[in-house]
Each structure stands twice: as C-alpha cells, then as structure tokens.
C-alpha cells in the first residue's frame, strides 16, 4: 500500500464509504481504485487527487497533504545518482536491495533521518528520484 492509498482508504473508512460506492461516484472502476489504494498502480494525476479531495470535502492544508502523499506514492521508483558521490550511489543501491526486509521501526528511523536533513539546495535535487519512464 502507498501513503496515498492508505490515506484514501482511511478517509473512506472514516466516512463509511465502500470502495465500490466511491468508484461509482467518481466514474472510475473499482478495480482501478483498489489498485491505487494497494500500490499496484502508479501515482495518480493531480487532477484525480483534486477530484478525491473534492469528493471528501478536503481543502487547503489537507488538500496539499493529499497532493504530497500522491507525489510520494509511486510504487516503482528510480533514483538518479549521476553526479553524486560514490557513497550516495552505494546508499541508493543498498536501500533498493534491502528495503523489503526492513522492519517498521527501521523504516521510521530512516524517514526521521531524512526529515531532519537540510532541504534540497536546488529544485532539481528534489526531482532526482522519479518514477521510471515508460
């Protein structure tokens, strides 16, 4: 499950909306919505995220958070380490090799370290990790 999928499911559960009902209301297939929630589909479009926000009457900060979660929810990510240090490339490769075996505490600790790191110096640095091209 992706961060965005987890949030959508929580919103549905909190409001007593079934997956099938939400899919019908949004004029999408329940299979697509289920795949999106479970991380079997790529990151949703900004327009679709806004449609979900409107569906749940989500505005302002919470809507921005939904867009942020959607942006962080591509299940197959590519990390471009070209031009970075050899240690950064090693980190990206070791994380890719081991991420499936990390327990929740380790994942939380790594996320905390990343959140405490200085913000990217350049906008391009924030885009180094991106979904694969098709």
mmCIF file of N, CA and C in Angstrom:
data_model
loop_
_atom_site.group_PDB
_atom_site.id
_atom_site.type_symbol
_atom_site.label_atom_id
_atom_site.label_comp_id
_atom_site.label_asym_id
_atom_site.label_seq_id
_atom_site.Cartn_x
_atom_site.Cartn_y
_atom_site.Cartn_z
ATOM 1 N N UNK A 1 0.856 -1.177 0.000
ATOM 2 C CA UNK A 1 0.000 0.000 0.000
ATOM 3 C C UNK A 1 0.901 1.239 0.000
ATOM 4 N N UNK A 2 0.471 2.271 -0.679
ATOM 5 C CA UNK A 2 1.230 3.516 -0.739
ATOM 6 C C UNK A 2 0.707 4.494 0.317
ATOM 7 N N UNK A 3 1.473 5.549 0.614
ATOM 8 C CA UNK A 3 0.967 6.553 1.568
ATOM 9 C C UNK A 3 -0.365 7.161 1.109
ATOM 10 N N UNK A 4 -0.493 7.414 -0.185
ATOM 11 C CA UNK A 4 -1.736 7.974 -0.708
ATOM 12 C C UNK A 4 -2.874 6.965 -0.592
ATOM 13 N N UNK A 5 -2.612 5.720 -0.971
ATOM 14 C CA UNK A 5 -3.629 4.679 -0.878
ATOM 15 C C UNK A 5 -4.097 4.464 0.550
ATOM 16 N N UNK A 6 -3.160 4.498 1.474
ATOM 17 C CA UNK A 6 -3.502 4.350 2.890
ATOM 18 C C UNK A 6 -4.417 5.487 3.348
ATOM 19 N N UNK A 7 -4.127 6.705 2.907
ATOM 20 C CA UNK A 7 -4.939 7.863 3.290
ATOM 21 C C UNK A 7 -6.341 7.782 2.683
ATOM 22 N N UNK A 8 -6.431 7.398 1.417
ATOM 23 C CA UNK A 8 -7.734 7.277 0.765
ATOM 24 C C UNK A 8 -8.572 6.221 1.482
ATOM 25 N N UNK A 9 -7.972 5.093 1.785
ATOM 26 C CA UNK A 9 -8.703 4.043 2.493
ATOM 27 C C UNK A 9 -9.171 4.536 3.864
ATOM 28 N N UNK A 10 -8.309 5.247 4.576
ATOM 29 C CA UNK A 10 -8.688 5.776 5.892
ATOM 30 C C UNK A 10 -9.859 6.758 5.768
ATOM 31 N N UNK A 11 -9.829 7.598 4.748
ATOM 32 C CA UNK A 11 -10.924 8.547 4.526
ATOM 33 C C UNK A 11 -12.224 7.808 4.214
ATOM 34 N N UNK A 12 -12.137 6.782 3.369
ATOM 35 C CA UNK A 12 -13.335 6.003 3.045
ATOM 36 C C UNK A 12 -13.898 5.340 4.295
ATOM 37 N N UNK A 13 -13.019 4.697 5.065
ATOM 38 C CA UNK A 13 -13.458 4.005 6.276
ATOM 39 C C UNK A 13 -14.076 4.967 7.278
ATOM 40 N N UNK A 14 -13.435 6.121 7.464
ATOM 41 C CA UNK A 14 -13.940 7.101 8.437
ATOM 42 C C UNK A 14 -15.313 7.634 8.060
ATOM 43 N N UNK A 15 -15.583 7.665 6.775
ATOM 44 C CA UNK A 15 -16.878 8.201 6.311
ATOM 45 C C UNK A 15 -17.872 7.110 5.920
ATOM 46 N N UNK A 16 -17.476 5.858 6.112
ATOM 47 C CA UNK A 16 -18.375 4.751 5.811
ATOM 48 C C UNK A 16 -18.692 4.576 4.342
ATOM 49 N N UNK A 17 -17.732 4.903 3.470
ATOM 50 C CA UNK A 17 -17.924 4.786 2.025
ATOM 51 C C UNK A 17 -17.223 3.521 1.548
ATOM 52 N N UNK A 18 -17.933 2.686 0.827
ATOM 53 C CA UNK A 18 -17.301 1.489 0.271
ATOM 54 C C UNK A 18 -16.466 1.861 -0.944
ATOM 55 N N UNK A 19 -15.540 0.979 -1.257
ATOM 56 C CA UNK A 19 -14.703 1.194 -2.435
ATOM 57 C C UNK A 19 -15.578 1.252 -3.684
ATOM 58 N N UNK A 20 -16.529 0.351 -3.781
ATOM 59 C CA UNK A 20 -17.410 0.316 -4.951
ATOM 60 C C UNK A 20 -18.227 1.598 -5.078
ATOM 61 N N UNK A 21 -18.744 2.111 -3.950
ATOM 62 C CA UNK A 21 -19.540 3.339 -3.987
ATOM 63 C C UNK A 21 -18.695 4.536 -4.414
ATOM 64 N N UNK A 22 -17.496 4.627 -3.864
ATOM 65 C CA UNK A 22 -16.616 5.740 -4.233
ATOM 66 C C UNK A 22 -16.259 5.665 -5.715
ATOM 67 N N UNK A 23 -15.936 4.482 -6.188
ATOM 68 C CA UNK A 23 -15.590 4.314 -7.602
ATOM 69 C C UNK A 23 -16.761 4.727 -8.492
ATOM 70 N N UNK A 24 -17.960 4.306 -8.124
ATOM 71 C CA UNK A 24 -19.149 4.672 -8.893
ATOM 72 C C UNK A 24 -19.340 6.184 -8.891
ATOM 73 N N UNK A 25 -19.223 6.800 -7.725
ATOM 74 C CA UNK A 25 -19.404 8.249 -7.604
ATOM 75 C C UNK A 25 -18.370 9.038 -8.410
ATOM 76 N N UNK A 26 -17.140 8.496 -8.511
ATOM 77 C CA UNK A 26 -16.072 9.185 -9.238
ATOM 78 C C UNK A 26 -15.990 8.761 -10.705
ATOM 79 N N UNK A 27 -16.883 7.857 -11.126
ATOM 80 C CA UNK A 27 -16.922 7.379 -12.506
ATOM 81 C C UNK A 27 -15.614 6.718 -12.928
ATOM 82 N N UNK A 28 -15.095 5.876 -12.026
ATOM 83 C CA UNK A 28 -13.908 5.073 -12.321
ATOM 84 C C UNK A 28 -14.239 3.634 -11.950
ATOM 85 N N UNK A 29 -13.397 2.715 -12.347
ATOM 86 C CA UNK A 29 -13.652 1.318 -11.996
ATOM 87 C C UNK A 29 -13.199 1.050 -10.567
ATOM 88 N N UNK A 30 -13.893 0.150 -9.914
ATOM 89 C CA UNK A 30 -13.492 -0.218 -8.557
ATOM 90 C C UNK A 30 -12.143 -0.931 -8.591
ATOM 91 N N UNK A 31 -11.845 -1.612 -9.697
ATOM 92 C CA UNK A 31 -10.540 -2.274 -9.836
ATOM 93 C C UNK A 31 -9.413 -1.244 -9.832
ATOM 94 N N UNK A 32 -9.618 -0.115 -10.536
ATOM 95 C CA UNK A 32 -8.596 0.932 -10.557
ATOM 96 C C UNK A 32 -8.413 1.524 -9.163
ATOM 97 N N UNK A 33 -9.507 1.829 -8.489
ATOM 98 C CA UNK A 33 -9.409 2.428 -7.159
ATOM 99 C C UNK A 33 -8.733 1.465 -6.185
ATOM 100 N N UNK A 34 -9.068 0.191 -6.260
ATOM 101 C CA UNK A 34 -8.433 -0.809 -5.410
ATOM 102 C C UNK A 34 -6.936 -0.897 -5.699
ATOM 103 N N UNK A 35 -6.574 -0.920 -6.976
ATOM 104 C CA UNK A 35 -5.159 -0.983 -7.358
ATOM 105 C C UNK A 35 -4.416 0.259 -6.894
ATOM 106 N N UNK A 36 -5.053 1.402 -6.953
ATOM 107 C CA UNK A 36 -4.439 2.647 -6.484
ATOM 108 C C UNK A 36 -4.208 2.588 -4.977
ATOM 109 N N UNK A 37 -5.194 2.125 -4.242
ATOM 110 C CA UNK A 37 -5.053 2.009 -2.790
ATOM 111 C C UNK A 37 -3.955 1.025 -2.408
ATOM 112 N N UNK A 38 -3.836 -0.065 -3.154
ATOM 113 C CA UNK A 38 -2.866 -1.107 -2.802
ATOM 114 C C UNK A 38 -1.478 -0.898 -3.407
ATOM 115 N N UNK A 39 -1.284 0.197 -4.130
ATOM 116 C CA UNK A 39 0.033 0.478 -4.692
ATOM 117 C C UNK A 39 0.368 -0.339 -5.917
ATOM 118 N N UNK A 40 -0.641 -0.857 -6.580
ATOM 119 C CA UNK A 40 -0.409 -1.623 -7.791
ATOM 120 C C UNK A 40 -0.556 -0.759 -9.046
ATOM 121 N N UNK A 41 -0.918 0.477 -8.858
ATOM 122 C CA UNK A 41 -0.990 1.463 -9.940
ATOM 123 C C UNK A 41 -0.056 2.605 -9.576
ATOM 124 N N UNK A 42 0.426 3.277 -10.591
ATOM 125 C CA UNK A 42 1.334 4.395 -10.368
ATOM 126 C C UNK A 42 0.665 5.563 -9.677
ATOM 127 N N UNK A 43 1.436 6.556 -9.489
ATOM 128 C CA UNK A 43 0.987 7.773 -8.823
ATOM 129 C C UNK A 43 -0.212 8.369 -9.570
ATOM 130 N N UNK A 44 -1.251 8.793 -8.839
ATOM 131 C CA UNK A 44 -2.424 9.380 -9.505
ATOM 132 C C UNK A 44 -2.114 10.782 -10.033
ATOM 133 N N UNK A 45 -2.873 11.199 -11.015
ATOM 134 C CA UNK A 45 -2.685 12.538 -11.568
ATOM 135 C C UNK A 45 -3.130 13.592 -10.549
ATOM 136 N N UNK A 46 -2.629 14.797 -10.717
ATOM 137 C CA UNK A 46 -3.019 15.903 -9.843
ATOM 138 C C UNK A 46 -4.524 16.137 -9.943
ATOM 139 N N UNK A 47 -5.061 16.021 -11.141
ATOM 140 C CA UNK A 47 -6.499 16.225 -11.326
ATOM 141 C C UNK A 47 -7.307 15.191 -10.546
ATOM 142 N N UNK A 48 -6.856 13.937 -10.566
ATOM 143 C CA UNK A 48 -7.573 12.893 -9.843
ATOM 144 C C UNK A 48 -7.458 13.101 -8.329
ATOM 145 N N UNK A 49 -6.301 13.523 -7.860
ATOM 146 C CA UNK A 49 -6.137 13.816 -6.428
ATOM 147 C C UNK A 49 -7.102 14.927 -6.028
ATOM 148 N N UNK A 50 -7.210 15.940 -6.855
ATOM 149 C CA UNK A 50 -8.143 17.042 -6.554
ATOM 150 C C UNK A 50 -9.593 16.570 -6.598
ATOM 151 N N UNK A 51 -9.901 15.637 -7.485
ATOM 152 C CA UNK A 51 -11.245 15.071 -7.547
ATOM 153 C C UNK A 51 -11.557 14.320 -6.244
ATOM 154 N N UNK A 52 -10.589 13.580 -5.744
ATOM 155 C CA UNK A 52 -10.773 12.872 -4.471
ATOM 156 C C UNK A 52 -10.934 13.870 -3.329
ATOM 157 N N UNK A 53 -10.139 14.930 -3.349
ATOM 158 C CA UNK A 53 -10.256 15.971 -2.309
ATOM 159 C C UNK A 53 -11.655 16.586 -2.327
ATOM 160 N N UNK A 54 -12.150 16.873 -3.513
ATOM 161 C CA UNK A 54 -13.499 17.440 -3.619
ATOM 162 C C UNK A 54 -14.538 16.437 -3.121
ATOM 163 N N UNK A 55 -14.355 15.182 -3.437
ATOM 164 C CA UNK A 55 -15.275 14.131 -3.015
ATOM 165 C C UNK A 55 -15.393 14.079 -1.491
ATOM 166 N N UNK A 56 -14.258 14.247 -0.806
ATOM 167 C CA UNK A 56 -14.242 14.186 0.654
ATOM 168 C C UNK A 56 -14.295 15.570 1.315
ATOM 169 N N UNK A 57 -14.572 16.614 0.528
ATOM 170 C CA UNK A 57 -14.605 17.989 1.047
ATOM 171 C C UNK A 57 -13.321 18.357 1.787
ATOM 172 N N UNK A 58 -12.203 18.075 1.132
ATOM 173 C CA UNK A 58 -10.880 18.371 1.696
ATOM 174 C C UNK A 58 -10.349 19.625 1.020
ATOM 175 N N UNK A 59 -9.897 20.581 1.826
ATOM 176 C CA UNK A 59 -9.402 21.851 1.300
ATOM 177 C C UNK A 59 -8.095 22.239 1.972
ATOM 178 N N UNK A 60 -7.466 23.241 1.438
ATOM 179 C CA UNK A 60 -6.288 23.919 1.965
ATOM 180 C C UNK A 60 -5.168 22.966 2.358
ATOM 181 N N UNK A 61 -4.756 23.012 3.615
ATOM 182 C CA UNK A 61 -3.594 22.244 4.055
ATOM 183 C C UNK A 61 -3.775 20.746 3.854
ATOM 184 N N UNK A 62 -4.961 20.250 4.135
ATOM 185 C CA UNK A 62 -5.199 18.814 3.980
ATOM 186 C C UNK A 62 -5.149 18.415 2.505
ATOM 187 N N UNK A 63 -5.611 19.285 1.621
ATOM 188 C CA UNK A 63 -5.522 19.006 0.181
ATOM 189 C C UNK A 63 -4.060 19.012 -0.275
ATOM 190 N N UNK A 64 -3.277 19.938 0.249
ATOM 191 C CA UNK A 64 -1.845 19.959 -0.073
ATOM 192 C C UNK A 64 -1.169 18.691 0.419
ATOM 193 N N UNK A 65 -1.576 18.218 1.593
ATOM 194 C CA UNK A 65 -1.025 16.981 2.127
ATOM 195 C C UNK A 65 -1.396 15.793 1.233
ATOM 196 N N UNK A 66 -2.613 15.776 0.713
ATOM 197 C CA UNK A 66 -3.021 14.708 -0.206
ATOM 198 C C UNK A 66 -2.149 14.732 -1.467
ATOM 199 N N UNK A 67 -1.871 15.913 -2.003
ATOM 200 C CA UNK A 67 -1.016 16.023 -3.181
ATOM 201 C C UNK A 67 0.406 15.565 -2.863
ATOM 202 N N UNK A 68 0.892 15.915 -1.670
ATOM 203 C CA UNK A 68 2.224 15.486 -1.249
ATOM 204 C C UNK A 68 2.283 13.957 -1.130
ATOM 205 N N UNK A 69 1.252 13.376 -0.523
ATOM 206 C CA UNK A 69 1.217 11.916 -0.390
ATOM 207 C C UNK A 69 1.158 11.235 -1.754
ATOM 208 N N UNK A 70 0.380 11.793 -2.666
ATOM 209 C CA UNK A 70 0.299 11.235 -4.017
ATOM 210 C C UNK A 70 1.660 11.293 -4.693
ATOM 211 N N UNK A 71 2.365 12.403 -4.509
ATOM 212 C CA UNK A 71 3.680 12.566 -5.113
ATOM 213 C C UNK A 71 4.682 11.546 -4.572
ATOM 214 N N UNK A 72 4.482 11.110 -3.324
ATOM 215 C CA UNK A 72 5.383 10.151 -2.687
ATOM 216 C C UNK A 72 4.893 8.710 -2.825
ATOM 217 N N UNK A 73 3.957 8.472 -3.720
ATOM 218 C CA UNK A 73 3.307 7.172 -3.759
ATOM 219 C C UNK A 73 3.527 6.370 -5.033
ATOM 220 N N UNK A 74 4.580 6.624 -5.749
ATOM 221 C CA UNK A 74 4.846 5.775 -6.910
ATOM 222 C C UNK A 74 5.499 4.500 -6.400
ATOM 223 N N UNK A 75 4.909 3.345 -6.680
ATOM 224 C CA UNK A 75 5.423 2.102 -6.110
ATOM 225 C C UNK A 75 6.729 1.593 -6.734
ATOM 226 N N UNK A 76 7.102 2.098 -7.899
ATOM 227 C CA UNK A 76 8.350 1.672 -8.544
ATOM 228 C C UNK A 76 9.163 2.916 -8.882
ATOM 229 N N UNK A 77 10.082 3.239 -8.023
ATOM 230 C CA UNK A 77 10.830 4.492 -8.139
ATOM 231 C C UNK A 77 12.222 4.238 -8.725
ATOM 232 N N UNK A 78 12.733 5.186 -9.468
ATOM 233 C CA UNK A 78 14.094 5.163 -9.982
ATOM 234 C C UNK A 78 14.837 6.321 -9.339
ATOM 235 N N UNK A 79 16.031 6.051 -8.832
ATOM 236 C CA UNK A 79 16.832 7.097 -8.202
ATOM 237 C C UNK A 79 18.040 7.371 -9.098
ATOM 238 N N UNK A 80 18.166 8.594 -9.567
ATOM 239 C CA UNK A 80 19.271 9.009 -10.428
ATOM 240 C C UNK A 80 20.404 9.532 -9.548
ATOM 241 N N UNK A 81 21.490 8.771 -9.445
ATOM 242 C CA UNK A 81 22.623 9.207 -8.629
ATOM 243 C C UNK A 81 23.779 9.739 -9.478
ATOM 244 N N UNK A 82 23.521 9.952 -10.771
ATOM 245 C CA UNK A 82 24.566 10.503 -11.635
ATOM 246 C C UNK A 82 25.028 11.843 -11.078
ATOM 247 N N UNK A 83 26.338 11.985 -10.947
ATOM 248 C CA UNK A 83 26.900 13.239 -10.451
ATOM 249 C C UNK A 83 26.975 13.316 -8.933
ATOM 250 N N UNK A 84 26.447 12.314 -8.241
ATOM 251 C CA UNK A 84 26.535 12.297 -6.785
ATOM 252 C C UNK A 84 27.755 11.485 -6.372
ATOM 253 N N UNK A 85 28.045 11.477 -5.098
ATOM 254 C CA UNK A 85 29.219 10.759 -4.600
ATOM 255 C C UNK A 85 29.032 9.248 -4.731
ATOM 256 N N UNK A 86 30.137 8.513 -4.750
ATOM 257 C CA UNK A 86 30.026 7.056 -4.766
ATOM 258 C C UNK A 86 29.241 6.525 -3.559
ATOM 259 N N UNK A 87 29.367 7.171 -2.415
ATOM 260 C CA UNK A 87 28.634 6.729 -1.220
ATOM 261 C C UNK A 87 27.129 6.921 -1.403
ATOM 262 N N UNK A 88 26.731 7.999 -2.075
ATOM 263 C CA UNK A 88 25.302 8.217 -2.329
ATOM 264 C C UNK A 88 24.758 7.129 -3.250
ATOM 265 N N UNK A 89 25.555 6.748 -4.262
ATOM 266 C CA UNK A 89 25.150 5.672 -5.155
ATOM 267 C C UNK A 89 25.064 4.350 -4.393
ATOM 268 N N UNK A 90 26.036 4.115 -3.521
ATOM 269 C CA UNK A 90 26.002 2.901 -2.698
ATOM 270 C C UNK A 90 24.751 2.883 -1.817
ATOM 271 N N UNK A 91 24.442 4.007 -1.200
ATOM 272 C CA UNK A 91 23.254 4.095 -0.353
ATOM 273 C C UNK A 91 21.992 3.753 -1.137
ATOM 274 N N UNK A 92 21.841 4.341 -2.319
ATOM 275 C CA UNK A 92 20.650 4.086 -3.136
ATOM 276 C C UNK A 92 20.546 2.604 -3.499
ATOM 277 N N UNK A 93 21.668 2.003 -3.868
ATOM 278 C CA UNK A 93 21.654 0.590 -4.244
ATOM 279 C C UNK A 93 21.401 -0.324 -3.053
ATOM 280 N N UNK A 94 22.020 -0.029 -1.931
ATOM 281 C CA UNK A 94 21.801 -0.876 -0.747
ATOM 282 C C UNK A 94 20.372 -0.753 -0.241
ATOM 283 N N UNK A 95 19.824 0.440 -0.288
ATOM 284 C CA UNK A 95 18.432 0.609 0.126
ATOM 285 C C UNK A 95 17.505 -0.179 -0.802
ATOM 286 N N UNK A 96 17.762 -0.113 -2.104
ATOM 287 C CA UNK A 96 16.936 -0.859 -3.061
ATOM 288 C C UNK A 96 17.010 -2.361 -2.796
ATOM 289 N N UNK A 97 18.198 -2.851 -2.429
ATOM 290 C CA UNK A 97 18.370 -4.282 -2.177
ATOM 291 C C UNK A 97 17.698 -4.737 -0.884
ATOM 292 N N UNK A 98 17.653 -3.863 0.117
ATOM 293 C CA UNK A 98 17.225 -4.287 1.443
ATOM 294 C C UNK A 98 15.872 -3.780 1.893
ATOM 295 N N UNK A 99 15.252 -2.884 1.150
ATOM 296 C CA UNK A 99 14.039 -2.225 1.639
ATOM 297 C C UNK A 99 12.926 -3.215 1.989
ATOM 298 N N UNK A 100 12.807 -4.288 1.239
ATOM 299 C CA UNK A 100 11.740 -5.261 1.502
ATOM 300 C C UNK A 100 11.926 -5.979 2.833
ATOM 301 N N UNK A 101 13.148 -6.007 3.361
ATOM 302 C CA UNK A 101 13.433 -6.719 4.604
ATOM 303 C C UNK A 101 13.493 -5.817 5.831
ATOM 304 N N UNK A 102 13.322 -4.513 5.646
ATOM 305 C CA UNK A 102 13.406 -3.596 6.779
ATOM 306 C C UNK A 102 12.118 -3.638 7.591
ATOM 307 N N UNK A 103 12.262 -3.674 8.912
ATOM 308 C CA UNK A 103 11.071 -3.654 9.762
ATOM 309 C C UNK A 103 10.561 -2.219 9.894
ATOM 310 N N UNK A 104 9.365 -2.074 10.429
ATOM 311 C CA UNK A 104 8.715 -0.760 10.515
ATOM 312 C C UNK A 104 9.545 0.229 11.328
ATOM 313 N N UNK A 105 10.180 -0.222 12.378
ATOM 314 C CA UNK A 105 10.999 0.675 13.197
ATOM 315 C C UNK A 105 12.185 1.233 12.440
ATOM 316 N N UNK A 106 12.818 0.394 11.648
ATOM 317 C CA UNK A 106 13.961 0.846 10.846
ATOM 318 C C UNK A 106 13.501 1.828 9.770
ATOM 319 N N UNK A 107 12.396 1.529 9.126
ATOM 320 C CA UNK A 107 11.854 2.442 8.115
ATOM 321 C C UNK A 107 11.536 3.790 8.754
ATOM 322 N N UNK A 108 10.897 3.777 9.918
ATOM 323 C CA UNK A 108 10.581 5.031 10.618
ATOM 324 C C UNK A 108 11.847 5.802 10.979
ATOM 325 N N UNK A 109 12.880 5.086 11.440
ATOM 326 C CA UNK A 109 14.142 5.747 11.801
ATOM 327 C C UNK A 109 14.798 6.386 10.579
ATOM 328 N N UNK A 110 14.778 5.690 9.447
ATOM 329 C CA UNK A 110 15.356 6.251 8.221
ATOM 330 C C UNK A 110 14.568 7.469 7.745
ATOM 331 N N UNK A 111 13.249 7.392 7.818
ATOM 332 C CA UNK A 111 12.431 8.542 7.429
ATOM 333 C C UNK A 111 12.699 9.736 8.342
ATOM 334 N N UNK A 112 12.863 9.490 9.625
ATOM 335 C CA UNK A 112 13.171 10.572 10.571
ATOM 336 C C UNK A 112 14.499 11.229 10.217
ATOM 337 N N UNK A 113 15.509 10.416 9.883
ATOM 338 C CA UNK A 113 16.800 10.972 9.468
ATOM 339 C C UNK A 113 16.650 11.851 8.230
ATOM 340 N N UNK A 114 15.878 11.382 7.259
ATOM 341 C CA UNK A 114 15.679 12.170 6.039
ATOM 342 C C UNK A 114 14.927 13.466 6.321
ATOM 343 N N UNK A 115 13.940 13.411 7.210
ATOM 344 C CA UNK A 115 13.178 14.612 7.552
ATOM 345 C C UNK A 115 14.040 15.643 8.266
ATOM 346 N N UNK A 116 15.068 15.178 8.969
ATOM 347 C CA UNK A 116 15.949 16.086 9.708
ATOM 348 C C UNK A 116 17.073 16.644 8.842
ATOM 349 N N UNK A 117 17.274 16.067 7.668
ATOM 350 C CA UNK A 117 18.332 16.534 6.767
ATOM 351 C C UNK A 117 17.961 17.899 6.203
ATOM 352 N N UNK A 118 18.971 18.696 5.859
ATOM 353 C CA UNK A 118 18.673 20.004 5.256
ATOM 354 C C UNK A 118 17.854 19.849 3.980
ATOM 355 N N UNK A 119 17.040 20.846 3.687
ATOM 356 C CA UNK A 119 16.218 20.854 2.473
ATOM 357 C C UNK A 119 17.120 20.866 1.245
ATOM 358 N N UNK A 120 16.644 20.337 0.106
ATOM 359 C CA UNK A 120 17.452 20.354 -1.123
ATOM 360 C C UNK A 120 17.868 21.782 -1.482
ATOM 361 N N UNK A 121 19.108 21.910 -1.938
ATOM 362 C CA UNK A 121 19.623 23.224 -2.322
ATOM 363 C C UNK A 121 19.017 23.714 -3.624
ATOM 364 N N UNK A 122 18.719 22.788 -4.522
ATOM 365 C CA UNK A 122 18.214 23.139 -5.845
ATOM 366 C C UNK A 122 16.931 22.358 -6.123
ATOM 367 N N UNK A 123 15.985 22.973 -6.828
ATOM 368 C CA UNK A 123 14.763 22.234 -7.170
ATOM 369 C C UNK A 123 15.045 20.933 -7.906
ATOM 370 N N UNK A 124 16.097 20.900 -8.730
ATOM 371 C CA UNK A 124 16.416 19.684 -9.480
ATOM 372 C C UNK A 124 16.788 18.544 -8.545
ATOM 373 N N UNK A 125 17.390 18.859 -7.406
ATOM 374 C CA UNK A 125 17.768 17.816 -6.450
ATOM 375 C C UNK A 125 16.539 17.100 -5.917
ATOM 376 N N UNK A 126 15.460 17.802 -5.769
ATOM 377 C CA UNK A 126 14.220 17.189 -5.270
ATOM 378 C C UNK A 126 13.603 16.278 -6.311
ATOM 379 N N UNK A 127 13.973 16.449 -7.570
ATOM 380 C CA UNK A 127 13.402 15.633 -8.646
ATOM 381 C C UNK A 127 14.294 14.466 -9.033
ATOM 382 N N UNK A 128 15.411 14.252 -8.348
ATOM 383 C CA UNK A 128 16.314 13.159 -8.705
ATOM 384 C C UNK A 128 15.619 11.806 -8.619
ATOM 385 N N UNK A 129 14.760 11.633 -7.637
ATOM 386 C CA UNK A 129 14.008 10.384 -7.523
ATOM 387 C C UNK A 129 12.707 10.561 -8.276
ATOM 388 N N UNK A 130 12.485 9.706 -9.228
ATOM 389 C CA UNK A 130 11.285 9.848 -10.047
ATOM 390 C C UNK A 130 10.836 8.484 -10.536
ATOM 391 N N UNK A 131 9.575 8.405 -10.924
ATOM 392 C CA UNK A 131 9.089 7.128 -11.440
ATOM 393 C C UNK A 131 9.771 6.789 -12.753
ATOM 394 N N UNK A 132 9.889 5.502 -13.062
ATOM 395 C CA UNK A 132 10.527 5.117 -14.325
ATOM 396 C C UNK A 132 9.741 5.593 -15.527
ATOM 397 N N UNK A 133 10.457 5.853 -16.589
ATOM 398 C CA UNK A 133 9.796 6.259 -17.841
ATOM 399 C C UNK A 133 9.290 5.026 -18.549
ATOM 400 N N UNK A 134 8.172 5.190 -19.217
ATOM 401 C CA UNK A 134 7.584 4.040 -19.940
ATOM 402 C C UNK A 134 7.857 4.134 -21.399
#
